[in-house]
mmCIF file of C-alpha atoms in Angstrom:
data_model
loop_
_atom_site.group_PDB
_atom_site.id
_atom_site.type_symbol
_atom_site.label_atom_id
_atom_site.label_comp_id
_atom_site.label_asym_id
_atom_site.label_seq_id
_atom_site.Cartn_x
_atom_site.Cartn_y
_atom_site.Cartn_z
ATOM 1 C CA MET A 1 112.944 116.111 129.917
ATOM 2 C CA ASN A 2 113.983 113.576 127.255
ATOM 3 C CA ILE A 3 111.110 111.956 125.407
ATOM 4 C CA ALA A 4 110.234 109.709 122.475
ATOM 5 C CA ILE A 5 107.123 110.241 120.372
ATOM 6 C CA VAL A 6 105.536 107.285 118.578
ATOM 7 C CA THR A 7 102.544 107.683 116.269
ATOM 8 C CA GLY A 8 100.248 104.809 115.389
ATOM 9 C CA ALA A 9 101.250 103.313 118.725
ATOM 10 C CA SER A 10 98.065 101.367 119.430
ATOM 11 C CA SER A 11 99.152 98.274 117.464
ATOM 12 C CA GLY A 12 101.664 96.749 115.066
ATOM 13 C CA PHE A 13 104.988 98.462 114.480
ATOM 14 C CA GLY A 14 104.071 101.400 116.694
ATOM 15 C CA LYS A 15 103.339 99.234 119.707
ATOM 16 C CA GLU A 16 106.531 97.243 119.171
ATOM 17 C CA PHE A 17 108.570 100.436 118.931
ATOM 18 C CA VAL A 18 107.182 101.508 122.301
ATOM 19 C CA LYS A 19 108.182 98.143 123.773
ATOM 20 C CA GLN A 20 111.737 98.258 122.450
ATOM 21 C CA ILE A 21 112.232 101.957 123.197
ATOM 22 C CA ASN A 22 111.278 101.213 126.792
ATOM 23 C CA GLU A 23 113.943 98.493 126.876
ATOM 24 C CA LYS A 24 116.766 100.218 124.981
ATOM 25 C CA TYR A 25 116.486 103.968 125.620
ATOM 26 C CA GLN A 26 116.882 105.943 128.827
ATOM 27 C CA LEU A 27 114.011 108.428 128.624
ATOM 28 C CA ASP A 28 111.831 110.351 131.006
ATOM 29 C CA GLU A 29 108.645 109.624 129.070
ATOM 30 C CA ILE A 30 107.343 107.968 125.925
ATOM 31 C CA TRP A 31 104.514 109.874 124.247
ATOM 32 C CA VAL A 32 102.170 107.676 122.240
ATOM 33 C CA VAL A 33 99.705 108.902 119.629
ATOM 34 C CA ALA A 34 96.748 107.153 117.986
ATOM 35 C CA ARG A 35 93.005 107.529 117.597
ATOM 36 C CA ARG A 36 92.241 104.540 119.825
ATOM 37 C CA ILE A 37 92.930 106.085 123.202
ATOM 38 C CA ASP A 38 91.767 102.977 125.086
ATOM 39 C CA ARG A 39 94.577 100.924 123.585
ATOM 40 C CA LEU A 40 97.098 103.619 124.388
ATOM 41 C CA GLU A 41 96.012 103.678 128.015
ATOM 42 C CA GLU A 42 96.760 99.952 128.246
ATOM 43 C CA LEU A 43 100.412 100.683 127.452
ATOM 44 C CA LYS A 44 100.761 102.526 130.756
ATOM 45 C CA LYS A 45 100.415 99.217 132.576
ATOM 46 C CA GLU A 46 103.101 97.432 130.569
ATOM 47 C CA TYR A 47 106.296 99.495 130.782
ATOM 48 C CA LYS A 48 108.486 101.105 133.407
ATOM 49 C CA THR A 49 109.040 104.262 131.341
ATOM 50 C CA PRO A 50 106.124 106.648 131.995
ATOM 51 C CA ILE A 51 103.693 106.771 129.086
ATOM 52 C CA ARG A 52 101.769 109.881 128.050
ATOM 53 C CA THR A 53 98.827 109.275 125.727
ATOM 54 C CA PHE A 54 97.365 111.425 122.956
ATOM 55 C CA GLY A 55 94.114 110.281 121.364
ATOM 56 C CA LEU A 56 94.362 112.245 118.134
ATOM 57 C CA ASP A 57 93.561 112.090 114.437
ATOM 58 C CA LEU A 58 96.797 113.186 112.791
ATOM 59 C CA THR A 59 95.072 114.124 109.552
ATOM 60 C CA GLU A 60 93.818 117.196 111.408
ATOM 61 C CA ARG A 61 96.299 120.073 111.694
ATOM 62 C CA LYS A 62 95.062 120.915 115.180
ATOM 63 C CA SER A 63 96.287 117.497 116.358
ATOM 64 C CA LEU A 64 99.823 118.295 115.262
ATOM 65 C CA ASP A 65 99.627 121.669 116.983
ATOM 66 C CA LYS A 66 98.433 120.010 120.182
ATOM 67 C CA ILE A 67 101.516 117.787 120.271
ATOM 68 C CA GLU A 68 103.818 120.738 119.643
ATOM 69 C CA LYS A 69 102.120 122.720 122.392
ATOM 70 C CA ALA A 70 102.633 119.859 124.844
ATOM 71 C CA VAL A 71 106.320 119.565 123.918
ATOM 72 C CA LYS A 72 106.804 123.301 124.341
ATOM 73 C CA GLU A 73 105.025 123.389 127.701
ATOM 74 C CA LYS A 74 107.234 120.584 129.050
ATOM 75 C CA ASN A 75 110.368 122.073 127.484
ATOM 76 C CA ALA A 76 110.959 118.551 126.210
ATOM 77 C CA ASN A 77 113.917 117.298 124.221
ATOM 78 C CA VAL A 78 112.622 114.930 121.531
ATOM 79 C CA LYS A 79 115.298 112.247 121.392
ATOM 80 C CA LEU A 80 113.312 109.951 119.122
ATOM 81 C CA LEU A 81 110.386 110.536 116.764
ATOM 82 C CA VAL A 82 108.750 107.482 115.177
ATOM 83 C CA ASN A 83 106.327 108.389 112.393
ATOM 84 C CA ASN A 84 104.464 105.119 112.083
ATOM 85 C CA ALA A 85 100.814 106.136 111.596
ATOM 86 C CA GLY A 86 99.471 105.203 108.181
ATOM 87 C CA PHE A 87 97.198 102.888 106.236
ATOM 88 C CA GLY A 88 96.720 101.367 102.785
ATOM 89 C CA LEU A 89 94.054 99.870 100.554
ATOM 90 C CA PHE A 90 94.339 97.222 97.848
ATOM 91 C CA ALA A 91 92.021 98.412 95.077
ATOM 92 C CA ALA A 92 92.012 99.826 91.579
ATOM 93 C CA PHE A 93 92.223 103.608 91.741
ATOM 94 C CA LYS A 94 88.856 104.051 89.996
ATOM 95 C CA ASP A 95 87.172 101.675 92.436
ATOM 96 C CA GLY A 96 88.377 103.386 95.584
ATOM 97 C CA ASP A 97 86.653 106.209 97.384
ATOM 98 C CA LEU A 98 88.174 109.649 96.770
ATOM 99 C CA ASP A 99 87.956 110.623 100.425
ATOM 100 C CA THR A 100 89.879 107.452 101.314
ATOM 101 C CA TRP A 101 92.640 108.207 98.818
ATOM 102 C CA LEU A 102 92.978 111.788 100.043
ATOM 103 C CA LYS A 103 93.002 110.737 103.684
ATOM 104 C CA MET A 104 95.738 108.210 102.895
ATOM 105 C CA VAL A 105 97.919 110.982 101.505
ATOM 106 C CA ASP A 106 97.059 113.187 104.478
ATOM 107 C CA LEU A 107 98.050 110.564 107.053
ATOM 108 C CA ASN A 108 100.921 108.770 105.328
ATOM 109 C CA ASP A 109 102.638 111.918 104.064
ATOM 110 C CA LYS A 110 101.240 115.246 105.236
ATOM 111 C CA ALA A 111 101.008 114.273 108.902
ATOM 112 C CA LEU A 112 104.502 112.770 108.799
ATOM 113 C CA VAL A 113 105.968 115.910 107.250
ATOM 114 C CA GLY A 114 104.023 118.170 109.589
ATOM 115 C CA LEU A 115 105.002 116.416 112.800
ATOM 116 C CA THR A 116 108.630 116.134 111.720
ATOM 117 C CA TYR A 117 108.739 119.848 110.912
ATOM 118 C CA LEU A 118 107.164 120.830 114.224
ATOM 119 C CA MET A 119 109.397 118.551 116.302
ATOM 120 C CA LEU A 120 112.752 119.457 114.751
ATOM 121 C CA PRO A 121 113.172 122.639 116.833
ATOM 122 C CA TYR A 122 112.900 120.444 119.941
ATOM 123 C CA MET A 123 115.579 117.987 118.829
ATOM 124 C CA SER A 124 119.250 118.090 119.741
ATOM 125 C CA GLU A 125 122.459 116.392 118.722
ATOM 126 C CA GLY A 126 121.921 112.636 118.773
ATOM 127 C CA SER A 127 118.170 112.806 118.204
ATOM 128 C CA GLU A 128 116.651 110.313 115.761
ATOM 129 C CA ILE A 129 113.734 110.237 113.323
ATOM 130 C CA ILE A 130 112.309 106.897 112.172
ATOM 131 C CA ASN A 131 109.797 107.010 109.315
ATOM 132 C CA ILE A 132 107.915 103.873 108.326
ATOM 133 C CA ALA A 133 107.938 103.395 104.568
ATOM 134 C CA SER A 134 107.508 100.025 102.810
ATOM 135 C CA MET A 135 108.929 97.741 100.167
ATOM 136 C CA ALA A 136 106.243 99.414 98.046
ATOM 137 C CA ALA A 137 108.398 102.553 98.059
ATOM 138 C CA PHE A 138 110.782 101.140 95.459
ATOM 139 C CA GLN A 139 108.378 100.687 92.532
ATOM 140 C CA PRO A 140 104.987 101.745 91.169
ATOM 141 C CA ILE A 141 102.446 99.092 92.216
ATOM 142 C CA PRO A 142 99.117 98.859 90.374
ATOM 143 C CA TYR A 143 96.072 98.191 92.557
ATOM 144 C CA ILE A 144 97.800 99.685 95.570
ATOM 145 C CA GLY A 145 99.147 102.672 93.699
ATOM 146 C CA ILE A 146 98.282 105.468 96.129
ATOM 147 C CA TYR A 147 99.770 103.622 99.087
ATOM 148 C CA GLY A 148 102.951 102.837 97.136
ATOM 149 C CA ALA A 149 103.242 106.451 96.029
ATOM 150 C CA THR A 150 102.877 107.733 99.595
ATOM 151 C CA LYS A 151 105.634 105.399 100.740
ATOM 152 C CA ALA A 152 107.895 106.405 97.850
ATOM 153 C CA PHE A 153 107.461 109.957 99.119
ATOM 154 C CA VAL A 154 108.398 108.886 102.651
ATOM 155 C CA LEU A 155 111.533 107.140 101.381
ATOM 156 C CA SER A 156 112.707 110.057 99.253
ATOM 157 C CA PHE A 157 111.878 112.678 101.867
ATOM 158 C CA THR A 158 113.601 110.768 104.663
ATOM 159 C CA ARG A 159 116.827 110.179 102.762
ATOM 160 C CA ALA A 160 117.044 113.846 101.796
ATOM 161 C CA LEU A 161 116.221 114.907 105.357
ATOM 162 C CA ASN A 162 118.914 112.677 106.800
ATOM 163 C CA PHE A 163 121.458 114.331 104.513
ATOM 164 C CA GLU A 164 120.307 117.834 105.479
ATOM 165 C CA LEU A 165 120.453 117.073 109.188
ATOM 166 C CA LYS A 166 124.006 115.681 109.224
ATOM 167 C CA PRO A 167 125.532 119.018 110.343
ATOM 168 C CA LYS A 168 123.165 118.988 113.335
ATOM 169 C CA LYS A 169 124.066 115.342 114.042
ATOM 170 C CA ILE A 170 120.418 114.307 113.903
ATOM 171 C CA LYS A 171 119.688 111.056 112.072
ATOM 172 C CA ALA A 172 116.693 110.030 109.963
ATOM 173 C CA ILE A 173 115.930 106.604 108.544
ATOM 174 C CA ALA A 174 113.205 105.128 106.333
ATOM 175 C CA VAL A 175 112.111 101.625 107.332
ATOM 176 C CA CYS A 176 111.114 99.504 104.329
ATOM 177 C CA PRO A 177 109.791 96.120 105.464
ATOM 178 C CA PHE A 178 108.484 93.259 103.365
ATOM 179 C CA TRP A 179 105.054 91.825 104.172
ATOM 180 C CA THR A 180 104.629 91.928 107.935
ATOM 181 C CA LYS A 181 101.524 90.595 109.642
ATOM 182 C CA THR A 182 99.919 93.597 111.323
ATOM 183 C CA GLU A 183 96.478 95.175 111.446
ATOM 184 C CA PHE A 184 97.434 96.961 108.217
ATOM 185 C CA PHE A 185 95.878 94.065 106.320
ATOM 186 C CA ASP A 186 92.624 94.289 108.255
ATOM 187 C CA VAL A 187 92.118 97.692 106.659
ATOM 188 C CA ALA A 188 93.942 97.251 103.355
ATOM 189 C CA VAL A 189 92.471 93.963 102.179
ATOM 190 C CA LYS A 190 88.789 93.927 101.286
ATOM 191 C CA ASP A 191 88.866 90.817 99.048
ATOM 192 C CA ASP A 192 91.317 88.131 97.873
ATOM 193 C CA SER A 193 93.249 90.503 95.614
ATOM 194 C CA VAL A 194 96.672 89.859 97.163
ATOM 195 C CA ILE A 195 96.285 86.483 98.864
ATOM 196 C CA THR A 196 98.343 84.803 96.137
ATOM 197 C CA TYR A 197 101.410 86.806 97.127
ATOM 198 C CA TYR A 198 101.367 86.179 100.872
ATOM 199 C CA SER A 199 104.345 83.879 100.485
ATOM 200 C CA HIS A 200 106.511 85.406 103.169
ATOM 201 C CA PHE A 201 105.971 87.416 106.298
ATOM 202 C CA ASN A 202 108.424 89.275 108.476
ATOM 203 C CA THR A 203 107.965 89.527 112.201
ATOM 204 C CA ILE A 204 107.274 92.915 113.729
ATOM 205 C CA GLU A 205 110.032 92.348 116.277
ATOM 206 C CA LYS A 206 112.650 91.728 113.580
ATOM 207 C CA VAL A 207 111.755 94.855 111.603
ATOM 208 C CA VAL A 208 111.816 97.135 114.653
ATOM 209 C CA THR A 209 114.995 95.631 116.117
ATOM 210 C CA LEU A 210 116.856 96.115 112.843
ATOM 211 C CA ALA A 211 115.533 99.654 112.392
ATOM 212 C CA LEU A 212 116.854 100.683 115.814
ATOM 213 C CA LYS A 213 120.220 99.100 115.029
ATOM 214 C CA ASN A 214 120.480 100.639 111.572
ATOM 215 C CA ILE A 215 119.769 104.180 112.673
ATOM 216 C CA LYS A 216 122.576 103.898 115.217
ATOM 217 C CA LYS A 217 124.852 102.904 112.328
ATOM 218 C CA GLY A 218 123.886 106.030 110.422
ATOM 219 C CA LYS A 219 121.971 104.269 107.645
ATOM 220 C CA ASP A 220 119.182 106.189 105.926
ATOM 221 C CA VAL A 221 117.241 103.074 104.849
ATOM 222 C CA SER A 222 116.469 99.928 106.842
ATOM 223 C CA ILE A 223 115.664 96.794 104.836
ATOM 224 C CA SER A 224 114.865 93.796 106.967
ATOM 225 C CA ASP A 225 115.443 90.788 104.754
ATOM 226 C CA PHE A 226 116.688 89.377 101.460
ATOM 227 C CA PRO A 227 113.404 89.487 99.463
ATOM 228 C CA VAL A 228 113.258 93.277 99.720
ATOM 229 C CA LYS A 229 116.959 93.679 98.967
ATOM 230 C CA PHE A 230 116.565 91.468 95.911
ATOM 231 C CA GLN A 231 113.427 93.298 94.823
ATOM 232 C CA ARG A 232 115.163 96.633 95.240
ATOM 233 C CA PHE A 233 117.988 95.408 92.999
ATOM 234 C CA LEU A 234 115.615 94.095 90.329
ATOM 235 C CA VAL A 235 113.509 97.247 90.082
ATOM 236 C CA LYS A 236 116.685 99.229 89.492
ATOM 237 C CA ILE A 237 117.701 97.184 86.459
ATOM 238 C CA LEU A 238 114.370 96.075 84.958
ATOM 239 C CA PRO A 239 112.106 98.334 82.888
ATOM 240 C CA THR A 240 109.326 99.805 85.011
ATOM 241 C CA LYS A 241 106.577 98.396 82.762
ATOM 242 C CA MET A 242 108.028 94.917 83.150
ATOM 243 C CA VAL A 243 108.121 95.282 86.926
ATOM 244 C CA MET A 244 104.446 96.286 86.976
ATOM 245 C CA LYS A 245 103.487 93.416 84.660
ATOM 246 C CA ILE A 246 105.278 90.892 86.876
ATOM 247 C CA TRP A 247 103.419 92.222 89.916
ATOM 248 C CA CYS A 248 100.056 92.061 88.122
ATOM 249 C CA LYS A 249 100.658 88.511 86.934
ATOM 250 C CA GLN A 250 101.479 87.476 90.500
ATOM 251 C CA GLN A 251 98.211 89.089 91.549
ATOM 252 C CA LYS A 252 96.274 87.607 88.624
ATOM 253 C CA LYS A 253 95.405 91.080 87.404
ATOM 254 C CA PRO A 254 95.095 92.096 83.742
ATOM 255 C CA THR A 255 98.276 93.446 82.141
ATOM 256 C CA LYS A 256 96.696 94.878 78.984
#
């Protein structure tokens, strides 16, 4: 049985990945994971590829073990793993809640690493791993520092993993989109702290389409448009303190 596994599949990038995987991959099933099981059940009505739902909190180790157990029982071949589950919060570190910061690390990084590790034994030549990072992965970003740090981890981990897996002919790619209008902002934004920088939005469809194309090309990073490419170039040549000051001035935050 050939399957795809998509986490955070109840909305946003995850839901769009399910849609495009259904259209572009020949699979026996797509397994979708999220806490909101009701939304996952709706996906069964939309696509011809059979959908199997898992209503799980991936910050709990037992959730990861449950997915592995299901894969083992079905003797499934994981052709595609999309680690999309994650969240962020725009806030000064001192103003955030510690439990929120720790849970962000648990979901954005620990769950991604854990599920990838557990699924690798069930992957074969030609299998693919797509990890959702962010433009925030390329620089330290005050007032969303924990989120940016978690995505920098995803970027670094994914690029190294892709290199390690080359002999097995398994590919891994980090997707680093610019601002994209998803439910991420419903959770991340509690005030007007970043409204001044909402100058450009990607579409979910564009980001996912390019990610699926780029992994076929063997790329280890997928960047969806010029603003991120330009930003990536600038943060390589500019002093880090200057980069952070520019960001804070855009956000009307103190720089001293």
